[in-house]
PDB file of C-alpha atoms in Angstrom:
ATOM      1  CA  UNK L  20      82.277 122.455  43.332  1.00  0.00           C
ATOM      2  CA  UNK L  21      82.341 125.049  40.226  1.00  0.00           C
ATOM      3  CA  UNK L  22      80.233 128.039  41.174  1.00  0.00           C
ATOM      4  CA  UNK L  23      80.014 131.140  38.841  1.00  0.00           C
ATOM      5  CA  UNK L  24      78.125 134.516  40.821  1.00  0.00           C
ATOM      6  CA  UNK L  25      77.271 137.421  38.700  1.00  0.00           C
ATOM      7  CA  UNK L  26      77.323 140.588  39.645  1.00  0.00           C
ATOM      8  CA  UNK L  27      76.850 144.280  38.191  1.00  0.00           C
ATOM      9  CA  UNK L  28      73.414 144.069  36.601  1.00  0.00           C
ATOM     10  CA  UNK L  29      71.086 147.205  37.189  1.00  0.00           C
ATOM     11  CA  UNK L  30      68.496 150.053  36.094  1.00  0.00           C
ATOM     12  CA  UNK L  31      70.312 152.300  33.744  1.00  0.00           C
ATOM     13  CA  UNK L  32      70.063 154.614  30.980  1.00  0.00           C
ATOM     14  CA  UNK L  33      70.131 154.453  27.749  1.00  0.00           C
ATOM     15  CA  UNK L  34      73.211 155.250  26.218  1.00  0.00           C
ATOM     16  CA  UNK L  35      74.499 154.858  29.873  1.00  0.00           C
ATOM     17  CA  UNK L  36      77.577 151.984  30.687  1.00  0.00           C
ATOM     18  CA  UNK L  37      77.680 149.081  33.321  1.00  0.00           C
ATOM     19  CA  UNK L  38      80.255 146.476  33.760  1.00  0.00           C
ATOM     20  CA  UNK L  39      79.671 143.146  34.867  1.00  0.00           C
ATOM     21  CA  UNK L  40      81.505 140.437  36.704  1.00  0.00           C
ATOM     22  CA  UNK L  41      82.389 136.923  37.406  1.00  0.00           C
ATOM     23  CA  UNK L  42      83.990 135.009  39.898  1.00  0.00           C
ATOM     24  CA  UNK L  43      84.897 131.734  39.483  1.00  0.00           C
ATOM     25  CA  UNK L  44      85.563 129.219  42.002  1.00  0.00           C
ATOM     26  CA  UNK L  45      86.517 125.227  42.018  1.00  0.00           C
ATOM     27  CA  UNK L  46      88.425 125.264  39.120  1.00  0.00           C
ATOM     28  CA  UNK L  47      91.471 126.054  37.241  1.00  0.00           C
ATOM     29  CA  UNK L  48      90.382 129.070  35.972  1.00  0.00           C
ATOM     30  CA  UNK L  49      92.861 130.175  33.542  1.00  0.00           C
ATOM     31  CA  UNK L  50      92.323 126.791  31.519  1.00  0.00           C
ATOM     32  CA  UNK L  51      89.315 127.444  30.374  1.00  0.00           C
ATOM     33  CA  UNK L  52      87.575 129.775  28.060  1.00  0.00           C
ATOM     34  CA  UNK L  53      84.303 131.602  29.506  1.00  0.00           C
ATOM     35  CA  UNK L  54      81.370 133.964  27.535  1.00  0.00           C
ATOM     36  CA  UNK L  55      78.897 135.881  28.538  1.00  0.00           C
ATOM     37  CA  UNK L  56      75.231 134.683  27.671  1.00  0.00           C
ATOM     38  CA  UNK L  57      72.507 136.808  27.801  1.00  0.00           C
ATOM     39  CA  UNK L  58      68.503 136.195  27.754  1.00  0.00           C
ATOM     40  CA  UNK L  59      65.657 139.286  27.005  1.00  0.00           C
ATOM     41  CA  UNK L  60      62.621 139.175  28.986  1.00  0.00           C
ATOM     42  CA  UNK L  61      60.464 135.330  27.620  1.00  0.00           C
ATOM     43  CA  UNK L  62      63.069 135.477  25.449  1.00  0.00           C
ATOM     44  CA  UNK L  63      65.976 132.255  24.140  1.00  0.00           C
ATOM     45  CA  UNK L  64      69.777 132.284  24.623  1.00  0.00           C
ATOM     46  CA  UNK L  65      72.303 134.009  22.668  1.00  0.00           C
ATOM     47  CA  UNK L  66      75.461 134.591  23.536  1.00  0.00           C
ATOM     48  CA  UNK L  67      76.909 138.132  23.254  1.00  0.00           C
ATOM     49  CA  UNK L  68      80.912 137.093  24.046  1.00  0.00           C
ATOM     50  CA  UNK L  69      83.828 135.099  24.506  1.00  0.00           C
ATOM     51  CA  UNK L  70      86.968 135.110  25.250  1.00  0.00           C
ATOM     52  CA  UNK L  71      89.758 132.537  25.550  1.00  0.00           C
ATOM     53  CA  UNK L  72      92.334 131.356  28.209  1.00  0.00           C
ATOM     54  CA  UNK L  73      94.373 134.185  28.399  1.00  0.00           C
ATOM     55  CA  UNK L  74      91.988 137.009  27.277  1.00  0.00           C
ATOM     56  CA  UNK L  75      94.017 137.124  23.675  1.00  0.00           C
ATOM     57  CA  UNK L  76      91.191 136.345  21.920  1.00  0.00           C
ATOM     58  CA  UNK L  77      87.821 137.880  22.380  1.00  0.00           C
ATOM     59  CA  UNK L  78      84.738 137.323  19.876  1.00  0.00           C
ATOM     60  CA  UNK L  79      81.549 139.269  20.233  1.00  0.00           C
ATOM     61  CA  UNK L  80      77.951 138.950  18.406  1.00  0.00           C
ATOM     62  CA  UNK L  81      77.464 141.613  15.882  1.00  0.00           C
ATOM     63  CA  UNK L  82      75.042 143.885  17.306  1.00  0.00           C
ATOM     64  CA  UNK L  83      77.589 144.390  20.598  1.00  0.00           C
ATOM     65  CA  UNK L  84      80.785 144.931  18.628  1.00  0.00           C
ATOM     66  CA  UNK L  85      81.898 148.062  19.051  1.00  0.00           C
ATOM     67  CA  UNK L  86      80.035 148.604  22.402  1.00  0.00           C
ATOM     68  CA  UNK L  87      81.080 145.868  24.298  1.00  0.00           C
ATOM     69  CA  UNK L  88      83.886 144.496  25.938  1.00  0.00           C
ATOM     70  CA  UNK L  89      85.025 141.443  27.103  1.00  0.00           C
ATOM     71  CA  UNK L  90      87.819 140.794  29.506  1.00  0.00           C
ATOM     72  CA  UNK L  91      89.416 138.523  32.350  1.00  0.00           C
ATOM     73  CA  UNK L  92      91.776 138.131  35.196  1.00  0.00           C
ATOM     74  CA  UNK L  93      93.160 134.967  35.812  1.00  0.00           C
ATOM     75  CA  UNK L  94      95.016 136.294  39.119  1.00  0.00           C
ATOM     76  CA  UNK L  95      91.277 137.123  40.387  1.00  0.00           C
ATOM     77  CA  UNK L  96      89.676 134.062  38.760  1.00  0.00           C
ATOM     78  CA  UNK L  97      87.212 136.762  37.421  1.00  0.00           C
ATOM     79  CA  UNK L  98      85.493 137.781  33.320  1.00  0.00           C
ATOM     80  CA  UNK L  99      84.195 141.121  32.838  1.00  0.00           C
ATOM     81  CA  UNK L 100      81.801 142.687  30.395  1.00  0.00           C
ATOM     82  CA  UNK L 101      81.807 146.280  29.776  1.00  0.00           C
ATOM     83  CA  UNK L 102      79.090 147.567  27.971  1.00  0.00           C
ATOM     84  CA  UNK L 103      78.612 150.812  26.679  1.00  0.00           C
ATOM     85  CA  UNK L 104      76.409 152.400  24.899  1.00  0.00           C
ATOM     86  CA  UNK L 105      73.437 150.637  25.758  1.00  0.00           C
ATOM     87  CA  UNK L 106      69.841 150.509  24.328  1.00  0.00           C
ATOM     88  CA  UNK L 107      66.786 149.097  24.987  1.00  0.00           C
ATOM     89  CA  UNK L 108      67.720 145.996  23.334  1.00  0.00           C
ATOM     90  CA  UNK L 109      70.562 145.198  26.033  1.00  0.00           C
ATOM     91  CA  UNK L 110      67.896 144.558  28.377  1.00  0.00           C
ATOM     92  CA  UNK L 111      68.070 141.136  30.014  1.00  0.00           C
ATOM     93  CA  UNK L 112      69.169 138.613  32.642  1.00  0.00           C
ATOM     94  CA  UNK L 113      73.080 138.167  31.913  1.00  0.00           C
ATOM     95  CA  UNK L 114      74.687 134.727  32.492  1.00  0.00           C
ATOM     96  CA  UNK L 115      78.038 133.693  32.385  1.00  0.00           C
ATOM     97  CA  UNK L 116      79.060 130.295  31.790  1.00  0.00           C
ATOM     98  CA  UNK L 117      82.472 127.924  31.673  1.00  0.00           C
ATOM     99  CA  UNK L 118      83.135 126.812  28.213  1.00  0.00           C
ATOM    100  CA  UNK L 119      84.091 123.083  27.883  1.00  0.00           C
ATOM    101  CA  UNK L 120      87.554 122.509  27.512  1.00  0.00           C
ATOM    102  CA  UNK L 121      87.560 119.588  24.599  1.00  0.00           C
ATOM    103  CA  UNK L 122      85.697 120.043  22.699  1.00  0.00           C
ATOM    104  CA  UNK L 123      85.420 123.149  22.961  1.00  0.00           C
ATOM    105  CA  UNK L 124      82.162 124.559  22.593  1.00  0.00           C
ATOM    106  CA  UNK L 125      79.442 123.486  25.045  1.00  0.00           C
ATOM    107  CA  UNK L 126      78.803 125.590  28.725  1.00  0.00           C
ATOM    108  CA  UNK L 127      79.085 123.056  31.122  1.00  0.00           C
ATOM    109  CA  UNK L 128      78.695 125.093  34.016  1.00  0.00           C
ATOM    110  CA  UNK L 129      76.245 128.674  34.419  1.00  0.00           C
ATOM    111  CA  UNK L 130      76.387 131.168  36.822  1.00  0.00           C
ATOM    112  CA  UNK L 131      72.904 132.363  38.257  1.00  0.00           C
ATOM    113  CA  UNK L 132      73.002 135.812  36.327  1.00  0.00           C
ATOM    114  CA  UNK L 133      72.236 139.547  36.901  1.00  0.00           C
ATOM    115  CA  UNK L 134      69.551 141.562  35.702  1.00  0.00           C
ATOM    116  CA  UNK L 135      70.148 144.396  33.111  1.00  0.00           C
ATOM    117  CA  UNK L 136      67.511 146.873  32.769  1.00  0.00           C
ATOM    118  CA  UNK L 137      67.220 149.698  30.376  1.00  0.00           C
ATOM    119  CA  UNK L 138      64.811 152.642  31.109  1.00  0.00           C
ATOM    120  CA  UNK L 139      64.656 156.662  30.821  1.00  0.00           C
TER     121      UNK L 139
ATOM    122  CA  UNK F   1      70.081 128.313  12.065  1.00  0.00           C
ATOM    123  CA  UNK F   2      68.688 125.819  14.974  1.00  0.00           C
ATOM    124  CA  UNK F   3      64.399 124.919  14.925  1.00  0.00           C
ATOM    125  CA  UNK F   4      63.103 123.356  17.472  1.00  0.00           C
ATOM    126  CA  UNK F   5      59.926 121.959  17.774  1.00  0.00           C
ATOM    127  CA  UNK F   6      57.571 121.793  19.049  1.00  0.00           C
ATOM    128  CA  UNK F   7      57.432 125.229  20.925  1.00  0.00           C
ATOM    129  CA  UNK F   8      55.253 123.746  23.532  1.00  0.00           C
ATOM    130  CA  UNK F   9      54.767 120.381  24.448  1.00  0.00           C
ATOM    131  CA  UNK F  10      52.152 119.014  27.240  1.00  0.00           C
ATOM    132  CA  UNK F  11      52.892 115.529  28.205  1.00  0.00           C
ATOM    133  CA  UNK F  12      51.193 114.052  31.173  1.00  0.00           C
ATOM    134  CA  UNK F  13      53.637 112.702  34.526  1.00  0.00           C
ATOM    135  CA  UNK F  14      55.014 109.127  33.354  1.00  0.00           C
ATOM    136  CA  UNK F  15      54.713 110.056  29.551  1.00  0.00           C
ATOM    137  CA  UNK F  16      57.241 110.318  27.060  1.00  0.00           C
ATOM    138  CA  UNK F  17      58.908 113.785  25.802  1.00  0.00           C
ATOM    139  CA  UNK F  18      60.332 113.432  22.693  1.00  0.00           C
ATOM    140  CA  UNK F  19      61.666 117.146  21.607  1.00  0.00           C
ATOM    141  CA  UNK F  20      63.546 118.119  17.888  1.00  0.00           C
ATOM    142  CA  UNK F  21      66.255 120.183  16.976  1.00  0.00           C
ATOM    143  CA  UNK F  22      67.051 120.361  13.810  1.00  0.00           C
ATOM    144  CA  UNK F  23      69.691 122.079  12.093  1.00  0.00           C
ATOM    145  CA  UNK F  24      70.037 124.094   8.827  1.00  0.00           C
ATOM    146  CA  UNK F  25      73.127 122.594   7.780  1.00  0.00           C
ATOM    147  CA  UNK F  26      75.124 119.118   9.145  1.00  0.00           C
ATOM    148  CA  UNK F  27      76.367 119.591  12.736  1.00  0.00           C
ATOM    149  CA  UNK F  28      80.088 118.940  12.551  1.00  0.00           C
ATOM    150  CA  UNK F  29      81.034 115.935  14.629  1.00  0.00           C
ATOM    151  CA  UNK F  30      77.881 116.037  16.081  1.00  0.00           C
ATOM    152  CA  UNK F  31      78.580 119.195  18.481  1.00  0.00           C
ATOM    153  CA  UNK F  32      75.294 119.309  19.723  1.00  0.00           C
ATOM    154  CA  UNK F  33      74.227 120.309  23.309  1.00  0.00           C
ATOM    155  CA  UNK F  34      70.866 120.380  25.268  1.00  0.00           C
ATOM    156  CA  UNK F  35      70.339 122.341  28.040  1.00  0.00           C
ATOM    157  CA  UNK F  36      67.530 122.412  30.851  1.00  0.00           C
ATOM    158  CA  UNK F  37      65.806 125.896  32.206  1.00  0.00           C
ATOM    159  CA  UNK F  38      63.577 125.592  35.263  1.00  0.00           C
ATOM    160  CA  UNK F  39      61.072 129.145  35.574  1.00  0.00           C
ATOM    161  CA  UNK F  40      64.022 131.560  37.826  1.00  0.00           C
ATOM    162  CA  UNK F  41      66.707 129.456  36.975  1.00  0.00           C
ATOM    163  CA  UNK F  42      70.231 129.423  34.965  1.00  0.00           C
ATOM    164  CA  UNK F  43      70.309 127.013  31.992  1.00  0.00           C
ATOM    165  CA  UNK F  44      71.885 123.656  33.097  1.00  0.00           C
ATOM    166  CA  UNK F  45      73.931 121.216  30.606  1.00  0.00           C
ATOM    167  CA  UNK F  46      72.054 117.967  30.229  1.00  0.00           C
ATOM    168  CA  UNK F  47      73.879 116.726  27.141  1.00  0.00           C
ATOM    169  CA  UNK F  48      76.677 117.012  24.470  1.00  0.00           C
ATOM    170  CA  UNK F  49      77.852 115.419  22.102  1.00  0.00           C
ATOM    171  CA  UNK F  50      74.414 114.912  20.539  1.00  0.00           C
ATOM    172  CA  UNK F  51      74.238 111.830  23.284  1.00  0.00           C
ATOM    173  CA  UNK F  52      76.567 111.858  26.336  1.00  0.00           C
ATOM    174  CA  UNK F  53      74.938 112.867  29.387  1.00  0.00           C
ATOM    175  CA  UNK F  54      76.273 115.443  32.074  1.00  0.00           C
ATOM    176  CA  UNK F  55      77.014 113.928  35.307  1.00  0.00           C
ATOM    177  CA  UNK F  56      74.388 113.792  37.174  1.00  0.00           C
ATOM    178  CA  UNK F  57      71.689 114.442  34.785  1.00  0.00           C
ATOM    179  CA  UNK F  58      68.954 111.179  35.728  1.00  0.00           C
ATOM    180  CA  UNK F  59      68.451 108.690  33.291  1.00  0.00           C
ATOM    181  CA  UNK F  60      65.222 109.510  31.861  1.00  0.00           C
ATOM    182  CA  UNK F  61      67.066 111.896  29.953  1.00  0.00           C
ATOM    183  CA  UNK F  62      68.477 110.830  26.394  1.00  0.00           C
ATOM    184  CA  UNK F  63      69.956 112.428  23.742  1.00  0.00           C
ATOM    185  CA  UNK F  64      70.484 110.691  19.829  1.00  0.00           C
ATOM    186  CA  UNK F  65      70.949 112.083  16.275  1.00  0.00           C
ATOM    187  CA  UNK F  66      73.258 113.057  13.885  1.00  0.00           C
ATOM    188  CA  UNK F  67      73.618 115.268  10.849  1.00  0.00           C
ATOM    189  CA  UNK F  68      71.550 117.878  11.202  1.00  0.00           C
ATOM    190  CA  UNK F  69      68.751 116.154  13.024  1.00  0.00           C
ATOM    191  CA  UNK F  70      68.924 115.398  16.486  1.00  0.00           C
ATOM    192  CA  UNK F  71      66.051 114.398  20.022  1.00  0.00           C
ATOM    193  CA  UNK F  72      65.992 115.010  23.515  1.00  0.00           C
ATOM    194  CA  UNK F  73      63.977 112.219  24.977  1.00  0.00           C
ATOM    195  CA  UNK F  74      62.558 112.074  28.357  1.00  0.00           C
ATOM    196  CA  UNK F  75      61.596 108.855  29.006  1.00  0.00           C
ATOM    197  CA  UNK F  76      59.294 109.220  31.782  1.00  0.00           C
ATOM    198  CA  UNK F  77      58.275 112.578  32.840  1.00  0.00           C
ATOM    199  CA  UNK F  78      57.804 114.238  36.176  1.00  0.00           C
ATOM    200  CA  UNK F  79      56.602 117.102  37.339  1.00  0.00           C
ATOM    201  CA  UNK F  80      60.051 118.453  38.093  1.00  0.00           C
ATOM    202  CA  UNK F  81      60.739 118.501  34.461  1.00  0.00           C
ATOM    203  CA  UNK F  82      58.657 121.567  33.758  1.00  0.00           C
ATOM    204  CA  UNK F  83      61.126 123.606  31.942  1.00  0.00           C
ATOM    205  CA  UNK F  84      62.355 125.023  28.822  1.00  0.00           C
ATOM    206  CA  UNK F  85      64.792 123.250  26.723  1.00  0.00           C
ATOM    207  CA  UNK F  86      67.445 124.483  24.238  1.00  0.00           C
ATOM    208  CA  UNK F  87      69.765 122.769  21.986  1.00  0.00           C
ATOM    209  CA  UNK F  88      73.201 124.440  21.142  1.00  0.00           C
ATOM    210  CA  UNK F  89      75.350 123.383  17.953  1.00  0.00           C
ATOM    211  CA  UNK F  90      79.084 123.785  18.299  1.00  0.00           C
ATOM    212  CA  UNK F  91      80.453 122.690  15.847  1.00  0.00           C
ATOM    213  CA  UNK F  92      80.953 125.912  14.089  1.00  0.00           C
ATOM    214  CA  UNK F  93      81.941 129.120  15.079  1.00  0.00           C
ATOM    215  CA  UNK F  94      78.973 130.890  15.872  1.00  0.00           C
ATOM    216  CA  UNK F  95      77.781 128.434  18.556  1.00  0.00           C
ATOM    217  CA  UNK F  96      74.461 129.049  18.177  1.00  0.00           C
ATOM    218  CA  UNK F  97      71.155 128.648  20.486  1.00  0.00           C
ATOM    219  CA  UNK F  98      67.752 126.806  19.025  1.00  0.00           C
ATOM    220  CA  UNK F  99      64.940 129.138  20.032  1.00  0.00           C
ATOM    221  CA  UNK F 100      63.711 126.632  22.988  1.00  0.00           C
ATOM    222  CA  UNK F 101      60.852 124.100  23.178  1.00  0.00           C
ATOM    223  CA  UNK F 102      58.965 124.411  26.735  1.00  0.00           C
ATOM    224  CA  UNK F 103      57.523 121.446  28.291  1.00  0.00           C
ATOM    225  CA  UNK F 104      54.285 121.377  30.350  1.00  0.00           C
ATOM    226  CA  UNK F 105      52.479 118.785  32.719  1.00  0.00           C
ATOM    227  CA  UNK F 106      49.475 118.118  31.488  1.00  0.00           C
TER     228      UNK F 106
END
């Protein structure tokens, strides 16, 4: 069974950092590209990044480049997101998913997320 | 850019869904993915591939289209299927998210 748990997610600052984490489980990890997906209070989806197989290539949504960072570990079946910098616009429920493996493109599995809160 | 519509839809238990998603520009290959989001829950893949369902996902639920417009059909609803649905193209780089159509029991 694939399971994704979140962790990391809190009450910070702004202009404060948190890093989040993912452990996978029940599959073969290091095949598969993951992102992070995020949702703002009655808010959509958007993703905010992504990173491939081997963590060589990362891609981010513009308004987190620079403060964000993506990265795995294939020996601890785990994806990271370091954010710094945050604002108030960071705040929301942080998911991350499996992408599919071919195509590629579609997040067949979701973790259950973890809560980001910005306030002074 | 992905619009979906309608933003709310109230269909009564047994009644047909029929949500849109339609894109600003042709979907290449028809990357197109709906996903399911129960109140408290993570999104859950019901489709991709415009029309090939998600193990497990119950047969009510259909997906067609091509091109840049495409439907999420649920063929009989119940009351379990209170939820908001997005679609997701990826057939280009930016993988993007349609803004969500929520479905109530009437």
């Amino acid at each position: 069974e694939v399971q994704l748990v979140e962790s990391g997610g809190g009450l910070v600052q702004p202009g404060g950092s948190l890093r989040l984490s993912c452990t996978a489980s029940g599959f073969t990890f290091y095949n598969s590209w993951m992102i992070w997906v995020r949702q703002a209070p009655g808010q959509g989806l958007q993703w905010v990044a992504k990173i491939n197989q081997d963590g060589t290539e990362t891609y981010y949504r513009r308004s987190v480049e620079g403060r964000f960072t993506i990265s795995r570990d294939n020996a601890k079946n785990s994806v990271h997101l370091q954010m710094n910098n945050l604002g108030a616009e960071d705040t929301a429920v942080y998911f991350c998913a499996r992408v599919s493996l071919y195509p590629r493109g579609y997040l067949d599995y979701w973790g259950q997320g973890t809560p980001v809160t910005l306030s002074s | 850019v992905l619009t979906q519509s309608p933003g709310t839809l109230s269909v009564s238990p047994g009644d047909r869904a029929t949500l849109s998603c339609r894109a600003s520009q042709s979907v290449n290959s028809n990357y197109l993915a709906w996903y399911q989001q129960k109140p408290g829950q993570a999104p859950r893949l019901l489709i991709y591939g415009a029309s090939t369902k998600m193990t497990g996902i119950p047969d009510r639920f259909s997906g067609s289209g091509s091109g840049t417009d495409f439907t999420l059909t649920i063929s009989r609803l119940e009351p379990e299927d209170l939820a908001v649905y997005y679609c997701q193209e990826y057939g280009s780089a930016q993988w993007t998210f349609g803004q969500g159509t929520k479905v109530e029991i009437k």
